[in-house]
């Protein structure tokens, strides 16, 4: 009886050892496959991140320094793909607030005459809602029956032309066209 129990224990131990070897081998194979997949994903990600021309971010850093921006106000910078081989892609920079964006726009306005910064473009400081309101206003003016008599201007006084006469915001209360029911 002891002999049979010893044989059973030896068989169970041998089966366990064999089973552990098989499981270990399968586990090593799975880990190897996973490592290969992760390495491939990392390579693809690095290629995607580094697919832009070198110097594009250095160029953008020089541009932001000339715009008198602190590095702490830049939330994110992203370089897009280049459309031409000789020119780096567009660098999109997200700033922390609208005030810093306005400051950057003002400083860009000062740099516009320098040839080095002619290709530095900044979107306006208007919010999406303000842009939509402006587009809707322009569309309304375009579709008015007497649209050729109206003209929008970018002056601070918001001058408007009515029948060829320029009317400023101060004159609106005095003029007839303000009370004409429009």
PDB file of C-alpha atoms in Angstrom, residues 21-166:
ATOM      1  CA  UNK A  21       6.880  23.572 -17.447  1.00  0.00           C
ATOM      2  CA  UNK A  22       4.148  23.716 -20.116  1.00  0.00           C
ATOM      3  CA  UNK A  23       2.412  26.677 -18.464  1.00  0.00           C
ATOM      4  CA  UNK A  24       5.738  28.480 -18.039  1.00  0.00           C
ATOM      5  CA  UNK A  25       6.612  27.911 -21.696  1.00  0.00           C
ATOM      6  CA  UNK A  26       3.202  29.198 -22.848  1.00  0.00           C
ATOM      7  CA  UNK A  27       3.481  32.192 -20.539  1.00  0.00           C
ATOM      8  CA  UNK A  28       6.937  33.051 -21.883  1.00  0.00           C
ATOM      9  CA  UNK A  29       5.581  32.818 -25.446  1.00  0.00           C
ATOM     10  CA  UNK A  30       2.651  35.114 -24.590  1.00  0.00           C
ATOM     11  CA  UNK A  31       4.936  37.623 -22.882  1.00  0.00           C
ATOM     12  CA  UNK A  32       7.278  37.602 -25.885  1.00  0.00           C
ATOM     13  CA  UNK A  33       4.371  38.261 -28.260  1.00  0.00           C
ATOM     14  CA  UNK A  34       3.078  41.079 -26.061  1.00  0.00           C
ATOM     15  CA  UNK A  35       6.545  42.651 -25.887  1.00  0.00           C
ATOM     16  CA  UNK A  36       6.823  42.561 -29.679  1.00  0.00           C
ATOM     17  CA  UNK A  37       3.420  44.219 -30.041  1.00  0.00           C
ATOM     18  CA  UNK A  38       4.262  46.907 -27.480  1.00  0.00           C
ATOM     19  CA  UNK A  39       7.628  47.574 -29.157  1.00  0.00           C
ATOM     20  CA  UNK A  40       5.908  47.886 -32.532  1.00  0.00           C
ATOM     21  CA  UNK A  41       3.357  50.305 -31.097  1.00  0.00           C
ATOM     22  CA  UNK A  42       6.119  52.376 -29.497  1.00  0.00           C
ATOM     23  CA  UNK A  43       8.025  52.493 -32.797  1.00  0.00           C
ATOM     24  CA  UNK A  44       4.894  53.632 -34.635  1.00  0.00           C
ATOM     25  CA  UNK A  45       4.207  56.255 -31.994  1.00  0.00           C
ATOM     26  CA  UNK A  46       7.783  57.548 -32.133  1.00  0.00           C
ATOM     27  CA  UNK A  47       7.631  57.715 -35.916  1.00  0.00           C
ATOM     28  CA  UNK A  48       4.370  59.629 -35.713  1.00  0.00           C
ATOM     29  CA  UNK A  49       5.748  62.044 -33.103  1.00  0.00           C
ATOM     30  CA  UNK A  50       9.090  62.514 -34.830  1.00  0.00           C
ATOM     31  CA  UNK A  51       7.803  62.683 -38.395  1.00  0.00           C
ATOM     32  CA  UNK A  52       8.150  66.471 -38.476  1.00  0.00           C
ATOM     33  CA  UNK A  53      11.234  68.270 -39.647  1.00  0.00           C
ATOM     34  CA  UNK A  54      13.863  68.925 -37.025  1.00  0.00           C
ATOM     35  CA  UNK A  55      14.064  72.558 -36.088  1.00  0.00           C
ATOM     36  CA  UNK A  56      10.335  73.182 -36.328  1.00  0.00           C
ATOM     37  CA  UNK A  57       9.983  73.400 -32.574  1.00  0.00           C
ATOM     38  CA  UNK A  58      13.181  75.435 -32.320  1.00  0.00           C
ATOM     39  CA  UNK A  59      11.688  77.825 -34.862  1.00  0.00           C
ATOM     40  CA  UNK A  60       8.485  78.061 -32.882  1.00  0.00           C
ATOM     41  CA  UNK A  61      10.444  78.659 -29.679  1.00  0.00           C
ATOM     42  CA  UNK A  62      12.307  81.522 -31.332  1.00  0.00           C
ATOM     43  CA  UNK A  63       9.029  82.934 -32.570  1.00  0.00           C
ATOM     44  CA  UNK A  64       7.386  82.712 -29.160  1.00  0.00           C
ATOM     45  CA  UNK A  65      10.413  84.352 -27.558  1.00  0.00           C
ATOM     46  CA  UNK A  66      10.151  87.257 -29.992  1.00  0.00           C
ATOM     47  CA  UNK A  67       6.450  87.508 -29.156  1.00  0.00           C
ATOM     48  CA  UNK A  68       7.526  88.089 -25.533  1.00  0.00           C
ATOM     49  CA  UNK A  69       5.670  85.061 -24.197  1.00  0.00           C
ATOM     50  CA  UNK A  70       6.737  83.210 -21.090  1.00  0.00           C
ATOM     51  CA  UNK A  71       7.125  79.451 -21.426  1.00  0.00           C
ATOM     52  CA  UNK A  72       4.793  78.910 -18.468  1.00  0.00           C
ATOM     53  CA  UNK A  73       1.788  80.279 -20.385  1.00  0.00           C
ATOM     54  CA  UNK A  74       2.138  77.823 -23.261  1.00  0.00           C
ATOM     55  CA  UNK A  75      -0.227  74.953 -22.529  1.00  0.00           C
ATOM     56  CA  UNK A  76       0.527  72.786 -25.543  1.00  0.00           C
ATOM     57  CA  UNK A  77       2.454  72.965 -28.810  1.00  0.00           C
ATOM     58  CA  UNK A  78       1.890  70.699 -31.781  1.00  0.00           C
ATOM     59  CA  UNK A  79       3.671  70.615 -35.111  1.00  0.00           C
ATOM     60  CA  UNK A  80       1.539  69.614 -38.089  1.00  0.00           C
ATOM     61  CA  UNK A  81       2.800  67.865 -41.196  1.00  0.00           C
ATOM     62  CA  UNK A  82       4.647  69.976 -43.723  1.00  0.00           C
ATOM     63  CA  UNK A  83       2.970  70.662 -47.046  1.00  0.00           C
ATOM     64  CA  UNK A  84       6.285  71.517 -48.666  1.00  0.00           C
ATOM     65  CA  UNK A  85       9.606  69.754 -48.230  1.00  0.00           C
ATOM     66  CA  UNK A  86      11.614  72.934 -47.689  1.00  0.00           C
ATOM     67  CA  UNK A  87       9.271  74.406 -45.054  1.00  0.00           C
ATOM     68  CA  UNK A  88       8.533  72.924 -41.631  1.00  0.00           C
ATOM     69  CA  UNK A  89       4.921  72.255 -40.699  1.00  0.00           C
ATOM     70  CA  UNK A  90       2.687  74.722 -38.922  1.00  0.00           C
ATOM     71  CA  UNK A  91       3.226  74.843 -35.172  1.00  0.00           C
ATOM     72  CA  UNK A  92       0.009  75.222 -33.197  1.00  0.00           C
ATOM     73  CA  UNK A  93       0.466  76.759 -29.763  1.00  0.00           C
ATOM     74  CA  UNK A  94      -2.280  76.808 -27.141  1.00  0.00           C
ATOM     75  CA  UNK A  95      -1.992  79.580 -24.553  1.00  0.00           C
ATOM     76  CA  UNK A  96      -3.393  79.690 -21.031  1.00  0.00           C
ATOM     77  CA  UNK A  97      -5.771  82.624 -21.442  1.00  0.00           C
ATOM     78  CA  UNK A  98      -7.274  85.074 -23.892  1.00  0.00           C
ATOM     79  CA  UNK A  99      -5.189  87.892 -22.416  1.00  0.00           C
ATOM     80  CA  UNK A 100      -1.957  86.122 -23.318  1.00  0.00           C
ATOM     81  CA  UNK A 101      -3.300  85.463 -26.816  1.00  0.00           C
ATOM     82  CA  UNK A 102      -4.112  89.176 -27.217  1.00  0.00           C
ATOM     83  CA  UNK A 103      -0.598  90.047 -26.017  1.00  0.00           C
ATOM     84  CA  UNK A 104       0.888  87.630 -28.565  1.00  0.00           C
ATOM     85  CA  UNK A 105      -1.227  89.148 -31.337  1.00  0.00           C
ATOM     86  CA  UNK A 106      -0.120  92.665 -30.397  1.00  0.00           C
ATOM     87  CA  UNK A 107       3.538  91.652 -30.358  1.00  0.00           C
ATOM     88  CA  UNK A 108       3.128  89.837 -33.697  1.00  0.00           C
ATOM     89  CA  UNK A 109       1.718  93.056 -35.131  1.00  0.00           C
ATOM     90  CA  UNK A 110       4.974  94.789 -34.125  1.00  0.00           C
ATOM     91  CA  UNK A 111       7.051  92.063 -35.806  1.00  0.00           C
ATOM     92  CA  UNK A 112       5.150  91.985 -39.103  1.00  0.00           C
ATOM     93  CA  UNK A 113       7.665  94.185 -40.967  1.00  0.00           C
ATOM     94  CA  UNK A 114      10.596  91.863 -40.244  1.00  0.00           C
ATOM     95  CA  UNK A 115      11.153  89.330 -43.017  1.00  0.00           C
ATOM     96  CA  UNK A 116      12.030  86.554 -40.561  1.00  0.00           C
ATOM     97  CA  UNK A 117       8.551  86.720 -39.032  1.00  0.00           C
ATOM     98  CA  UNK A 118       6.425  87.222 -42.141  1.00  0.00           C
ATOM     99  CA  UNK A 119       5.428  83.561 -42.057  1.00  0.00           C
ATOM    100  CA  UNK A 120       4.334  83.629 -38.405  1.00  0.00           C
ATOM    101  CA  UNK A 121       0.551  83.538 -38.451  1.00  0.00           C
ATOM    102  CA  UNK A 122      -1.716  83.829 -35.448  1.00  0.00           C
ATOM    103  CA  UNK A 123      -5.453  83.338 -35.324  1.00  0.00           C
ATOM    104  CA  UNK A 124      -7.493  86.223 -33.997  1.00  0.00           C
ATOM    105  CA  UNK A 125      -8.319  86.607 -30.323  1.00  0.00           C
ATOM    106  CA  UNK A 126     -12.051  86.266 -30.932  1.00  0.00           C
ATOM    107  CA  UNK A 127     -13.887  83.427 -29.317  1.00  0.00           C
ATOM    108  CA  UNK A 128     -15.814  80.953 -31.430  1.00  0.00           C
ATOM    109  CA  UNK A 129     -19.088  82.643 -30.461  1.00  0.00           C
ATOM    110  CA  UNK A 130     -17.827  86.112 -31.424  1.00  0.00           C
ATOM    111  CA  UNK A 131     -16.683  84.772 -34.788  1.00  0.00           C
ATOM    112  CA  UNK A 132     -20.098  83.192 -35.418  1.00  0.00           C
ATOM    113  CA  UNK A 133     -21.864  86.430 -34.477  1.00  0.00           C
ATOM    114  CA  UNK A 134     -19.657  88.370 -36.887  1.00  0.00           C
ATOM    115  CA  UNK A 135     -20.264  85.867 -39.699  1.00  0.00           C
ATOM    116  CA  UNK A 136     -24.022  85.939 -39.079  1.00  0.00           C
ATOM    117  CA  UNK A 137     -24.033  89.749 -39.110  1.00  0.00           C
ATOM    118  CA  UNK A 138     -22.136  89.823 -42.399  1.00  0.00           C
ATOM    119  CA  UNK A 139     -24.547  87.273 -43.877  1.00  0.00           C
ATOM    120  CA  UNK A 140     -27.541  89.346 -42.743  1.00  0.00           C
ATOM    121  CA  UNK A 141     -26.056  92.470 -44.315  1.00  0.00           C
ATOM    122  CA  UNK A 142     -25.371  90.564 -47.540  1.00  0.00           C
ATOM    123  CA  UNK A 143     -28.976  89.396 -47.753  1.00  0.00           C
ATOM    124  CA  UNK A 144     -30.597  92.768 -47.035  1.00  0.00           C
ATOM    125  CA  UNK A 145     -32.571  94.233 -49.944  1.00  0.00           C
ATOM    126  CA  UNK A 146     -30.484  97.414 -50.036  1.00  0.00           C
ATOM    127  CA  UNK A 147     -27.171  95.730 -49.278  1.00  0.00           C
ATOM    128  CA  UNK A 148     -25.213  97.888 -51.708  1.00  0.00           C
ATOM    129  CA  UNK A 149     -25.992 100.898 -49.511  1.00  0.00           C
ATOM    130  CA  UNK A 150     -24.543  99.280 -46.367  1.00  0.00           C
ATOM    131  CA  UNK A 151     -20.869  98.725 -45.740  1.00  0.00           C
ATOM    132  CA  UNK A 152     -19.203  97.314 -42.634  1.00  0.00           C
ATOM    133  CA  UNK A 153     -15.961  98.888 -41.482  1.00  0.00           C
ATOM    134  CA  UNK A 154     -13.291  97.847 -39.020  1.00  0.00           C
ATOM    135  CA  UNK A 155     -12.960 101.301 -37.473  1.00  0.00           C
ATOM    136  CA  UNK A 156     -13.382 101.762 -33.752  1.00  0.00           C
ATOM    137  CA  UNK A 157     -16.255 104.188 -34.285  1.00  0.00           C
ATOM    138  CA  UNK A 158     -18.108 101.464 -36.228  1.00  0.00           C
ATOM    139  CA  UNK A 159     -18.768 103.819 -39.113  1.00  0.00           C
ATOM    140  CA  UNK A 160     -21.591 102.802 -41.438  1.00  0.00           C
ATOM    141  CA  UNK A 161     -22.450 104.162 -44.837  1.00  0.00           C
ATOM    142  CA  UNK A 162     -26.034 104.932 -45.681  1.00  0.00           C
ATOM    143  CA  UNK A 163     -26.760 106.457 -49.093  1.00  0.00           C
ATOM    144  CA  UNK A 164     -23.080 107.286 -49.469  1.00  0.00           C
ATOM    145  CA  UNK A 165     -22.809 109.231 -46.174  1.00  0.00           C
ATOM    146  CA  UNK A 166     -20.585 107.982 -43.364  1.00  0.00           C
TER     147      UNK A 166
END
